[in-house]
Amino acid sequence: MVDTGIHALGWPRQEAIDYHVVNTALSLHHVTTEIDRYIRNPGQALAYKLGQLEISQQRRRAEDRPVTGATEASARPGVGRSQ
């Protein structure tokens, strides 16, 4: 939300800091570091979130896919066995 506020809504730096402080449990130092990063890198937060969503989606697909063929233990000698 803060990234959008800064770049689309024209929030000044202090307004973005105030919003973030009220709506997160982060320290003031952490908040100001994030805000400054958002100011320097427009779209960084959006790109991060899209990447996170894509990884989650791919993980769900992999978990839902039936296991076929060799299992990890049978494909790699020594895996899953006491030595």
Backbone as ProteinMPNN parsed JSONL, in Angstrom:
{"seq_chain_A": "MVDTGIHALGWPRQEAIDYHVVNTALSLHHVTTEIDRYIRNPGQALAYKLGQLEISQQRRRAEDRPVTGATEASARPGVGRSQ", "coords_chain_A": {"N_chain_A": [[0.819, -1.192, 0.0], [1.946, 1.23, 0.75], [3.894, 1.705, -1.208], [2.263, 2.169, -3.443], [0.895, 4.414, -2.474], [2.967, 6.294, -2.347], [3.909, 6.488, -5.047], [1.67, 6.492, -6.815], [-0.311, 8.014, -5.578], [1.038, 10.178, -4.688], [2.047, 10.56, -2.077], [3.858, 12.283, 0.445], [7.139, 11.6, 1.839], [7.074, 11.535, 4.705], [4.355, 11.076, 5.259], [4.036, 8.502, 4.234], [5.769, 7.122, 5.941], [4.458, 7.558, 8.423], [1.998, 6.211, 7.938], [2.915, 3.574, 7.607], [4.111, 3.053, 10.098], [1.88, 3.102, 11.801], [0.422, 0.937, 10.816], [1.952, -1.387, 10.917], [4.112, -3.605, 12.79], [6.709, -2.891, 12.82], [9.95, -1.487, 13.611], [10.791, 2.022, 13.888], [13.178, 2.62, 12.564], [13.39, 0.433, 10.775], [11.068, 0.856, 9.264], [11.6, 3.406, 8.075], [13.787, 2.724, 6.518], [12.605, 0.905, 4.724], [10.708, 2.603, 3.469], [12.377, 4.48, 2.24], [13.619, 2.78, 0.428], [11.42, 2.087, -1.176], [10.893, 4.576, -2.296], [13.206, 5.015, -3.823], [13.11, 2.842, -5.602], [10.698, 2.434, -7.565], [7.893, 0.314, -7.751], [9.165, -1.881, -6.656], [8.154, -3.193, -4.353], [5.783, -4.227, -5.381], [6.807, -5.961, -7.362], [8.192, -7.784, -5.734], [6.033, -8.886, -4.281], [4.513, -10.042, -6.367], [6.328, -11.997, -7.21], [6.446, -13.562, -4.885], [3.781, -14.508, -4.811], [3.736, -16.008, -7.191], [5.639, -18.026, -6.645], [4.332, -19.3, -4.51], [2.039, -20.224, -5.846], [3.19, -22.018, -7.712], [4.274, -23.856, -5.917], [1.931, -24.894, -4.737], [0.814, -26.141, -6.992], [2.761, -28.109, -7.485], [2.539, -29.61, -5.14], [-0.036, -30.613, -5.435], [0.163, -32.257, -7.607], [0.167, -35.598, -8.748], [2.407, -38.102, -7.57], [4.627, -39.723, -9.619], [6.444, -42.446, -11.074], [9.857, -42.851, -10.084], [10.568, -42.57, -6.627], [11.985, -40.09, -4.468], [13.698, -41.335, -2.65], [14.24, -43.813, -3.885], [15.414, -42.978, -6.207], [17.787, -41.829, -5.533], [20.462, -43.285, -4.285], [20.931, -44.249, -0.901], [19.448, -42.224, 0.237], [17.102, -41.707, 2.708], [17.629, -44.042, 4.025], [19.084, -45.925, 6.7], [22.532, -45.758, 7.467]], "CA_chain_A": [[0.0, 0.0, 0.0], [2.796, 2.409, 0.857], [4.499, 1.915, -2.521], [1.216, 2.792, -4.251], [0.66, 5.747, -1.927], [4.075, 7.175, -2.726], [4.081, 6.696, -6.482], [0.411, 6.768, -7.53], [-1.096, 9.029, -4.884], [1.893, 11.323, -4.401], [2.294, 10.783, -0.66], [5.21, 12.676, 0.84], [7.868, 10.573, 2.595], [6.61, 11.453, 6.093], [3.033, 10.444, 5.281], [4.256, 7.068, 4.034], [6.337, 6.619, 7.199], [3.391, 7.553, 9.427], [1.062, 5.135, 7.609], [3.582, 2.29, 7.845], [4.292, 2.898, 11.546], [0.571, 2.806, 12.395], [-0.158, -0.304, 10.301], [2.853, -2.536, 11.055], [4.787, -3.704, 14.092], [8.127, -2.674, 12.56], [10.59, -0.354, 14.281], [10.871, 3.234, 13.077], [14.343, 2.463, 11.689], [13.02, -0.508, 9.706], [10.068, 1.534, 8.428], [12.226, 4.439, 7.248], [14.612, 2.02, 5.534], [11.69, 0.401, 3.685], [10.133, 3.733, 2.728], [13.424, 5.015, 1.363], [13.792, 1.811, -0.671], [10.262, 2.247, -2.071], [11.062, 5.836, -3.026], [14.283, 4.825, -4.811], [12.81, 1.75, -6.54], [9.256, 2.3, -7.81], [7.458, -1.012, -8.185], [9.926, -2.946, -6.0], [7.264, -3.948, -3.47], [4.882, -4.97, -6.253], [7.574, -7.053, -7.972], [8.435, -8.754, -4.67], [4.773, -9.579, -3.985], [4.184, -10.904, -7.503], [7.225, -13.147, -7.126], [5.986, -14.391, -3.773], [2.549, -15.18, -5.228], [4.088, -17.003, -8.209], [6.279, -19.156, -5.959], [3.272, -20.005, -3.766], [1.204, -20.924, -6.827], [3.956, -23.147, -8.23], [4.382, -24.833, -4.837], [0.634, -25.581, -4.635], [0.697, -27.03, -8.147], [3.65, -29.255, -7.272], [1.973, -30.434, -4.063], [-1.265, -31.243, -5.912], [0.492, -33.175, -8.696], [0.416, -36.963, -8.267], [3.786, -38.572, -7.687], [4.745, -40.85, -10.545], [7.823, -42.874, -11.308], [10.741, -43.088, -8.951], [10.497, -41.668, -5.483], [13.296, -39.495, -4.193], [14.539, -42.319, -1.962], [14.712, -44.85, -4.809], [16.18, -42.347, -7.278], [19.103, -41.439, -5.024], [20.91, -44.295, -3.307], [21.321, -43.763, 0.403], [18.481, -41.284, 0.772], [16.017, -42.336, 3.455], [18.046, -45.321, 4.623], [20.134, -45.835, 7.71], [23.804, -46.204, 6.9]], "C_chain_A": [[0.861, 1.254, 0.0], [3.442, 2.729, -0.484], [3.508, 2.62, -3.454], [0.943, 4.219, -3.777], [1.727, 6.74, -2.361], [4.021, 7.509, -4.21], [2.789, 7.031, -7.229], [-0.373, 7.917, -6.892], [-0.275, 10.245, -4.479], [2.132, 11.598, -2.934], [3.706, 11.311, -0.447], [5.834, 11.58, 1.712], [7.311, 10.424, 4.007], [5.236, 10.811, 6.199], [3.15, 8.932, 5.121], [4.826, 6.434, 5.3], [5.255, 6.51, 8.265], [2.407, 6.404, 9.188], [1.664, 3.777, 7.974], [3.761, 2.034, 9.338], [2.978, 2.487, 12.208], [0.088, 1.404, 12.021], [0.77, -1.515, 10.313], [3.446, -2.534, 12.458], [6.29, -3.473, 13.945], [8.658, -1.471, 13.328], [10.634, 0.844, 13.331], [12.051, 3.146, 12.107], [14.016, 1.56, 10.499], [12.039, 0.153, 8.731], [10.734, 2.566, 7.521], [13.13, 3.82, 6.188], [13.754, 1.503, 4.382], [11.142, 1.539, 2.828], [11.161, 4.315, 1.767], [13.693, 4.08, 0.185], [12.636, 1.935, -1.663], [10.385, 3.518, -2.903], [12.101, 5.676, -4.139], [13.911, 3.85, -5.917], [11.31, 1.59, -6.75], [8.923, 0.891, -8.316], [8.183, -2.155, -7.498], [9.022, -3.808, -5.127], [6.287, -4.79, -4.291], [5.595, -6.166, -6.878], [7.843, -8.156, -6.955], [7.176, -9.571, -4.405], [4.364, -10.504, -5.12], [5.06, -12.152, -7.521], [6.805, -14.109, -6.033], [4.733, -15.175, -4.152], [2.833, -16.27, -6.26], [4.738, -18.236, -7.578], [5.237, -19.969, -5.197], [2.389, -20.818, -4.712], [1.923, -22.154, -7.38], [4.096, -24.246, -7.177], [3.074, -25.618, -4.683], [0.445, -26.554, -5.795], [1.545, -28.286, -7.964], [3.097, -30.186, -6.198], [0.735, -31.186, -4.513], [-1.011, -32.292, -6.99], [0.744, -34.568, -8.125], [1.882, -37.35, -8.501], [3.793, -39.783, -8.606], [6.208, -41.218, -10.701], [8.575, -43.066, -10.014], [10.49, -42.08, -7.836], [11.887, -41.107, -5.242], [14.227, -40.516, -3.559], [15.065, -43.377, -2.932], [15.572, -44.261, -5.932], [17.595, -42.01, -6.819], [19.522, -42.416, -3.95], [21.343, -43.65, -1.989], [20.33, -42.799, 1.03], [17.38, -42.065, 1.474], [16.376, -43.667, 4.071], [19.099, -45.069, 5.689], [21.416, -46.382, 7.118], [24.702, -46.736, 7.954]], "O_chain_A": [[0.54, 2.231, -0.676], [3.531, 3.897, -0.863], [3.874, 3.554, -4.166], [0.778, 5.125, -4.593], [1.425, 7.885, -2.698], [4.08, 8.678, -4.589], [2.827, 7.793, -8.195], [-1.021, 8.697, -7.59], [-0.822, 11.231, -3.985], [2.395, 12.741, -2.559], [4.648, 10.841, -1.085], [5.123, 10.734, 2.255], [7.095, 9.302, 4.465], [4.98, 10.068, 7.146], [2.45, 8.173, 5.791], [4.417, 5.339, 5.689], [5.145, 5.484, 8.936], [2.028, 5.704, 10.127], [0.998, 2.936, 8.577], [3.581, 0.904, 9.794], [2.967, 1.618, 13.08], [-0.583, 0.75, 12.819], [0.416, -2.565, 9.776], [3.291, -1.573, 13.211], [7.061, -3.818, 14.84], [7.909, -0.551, 13.654], [10.526, 0.686, 12.115], [11.932, 3.555, 10.952], [14.33, 1.889, 9.355], [12.177, 0.016, 7.515], [10.46, 2.599, 6.322], [13.226, 4.34, 5.076], [14.118, 1.64, 3.214], [11.119, 1.442, 1.601], [10.845, 4.607, 0.614], [13.964, 4.538, -0.926], [12.859, 1.893, -2.873], [10.022, 3.532, -4.079], [11.898, 6.144, -5.259], [14.351, 4.012, -7.055], [10.705, 0.692, -6.166], [9.598, 0.358, -9.197], [7.841, -3.313, -7.739], [9.119, -5.035, -5.164], [5.998, -5.933, -3.936], [5.043, -7.265, -6.916], [7.733, -9.338, -7.281], [7.233, -10.797, -4.313], [3.918, -11.626, -4.876], [4.578, -13.245, -7.815], [6.806, -15.324, -6.228], [4.627, -16.364, -3.852], [2.231, -17.342, -6.206], [4.414, -19.365, -7.947], [5.261, -21.199, -5.239], [2.035, -21.96, -4.416], [1.319, -23.22, -7.501], [4.043, -25.432, -7.505], [3.089, -26.838, -4.521], [-0.034, -27.67, -5.596], [1.095, -29.394, -8.255], [3.175, -31.408, -6.329], [0.473, -32.287, -4.027], [-1.875, -33.127, -7.257], [1.453, -34.709, -7.129], [2.495, -36.97, -9.499], [3.055, -40.746, -8.393], [7.096, -40.394, -10.483], [7.996, -43.401, -8.98], [10.234, -40.901, -8.081], [12.865, -41.625, -5.781], [15.412, -40.565, -3.888], [16.217, -43.796, -2.816], [16.37, -44.975, -6.539], [18.505, -41.916, -7.642], [19.002, -42.385, -2.835], [22.036, -42.633, -1.979], [20.369, -42.579, 2.241], [16.794, -42.98, 0.895], [15.502, -44.358, 4.594], [19.893, -44.133, 5.598], [21.396, -47.351, 6.359], [25.82, -47.158, 7.658]]}, "name": "protein", "num_of_chains": 1, "seq": "MVDTGIHALGWPRQEAIDYHVVNTALSLHHVTTEIDRYIRNPGQALAYKLGQLEISQQRRRAEDRPVTGATEASARPGVGRSQ"}
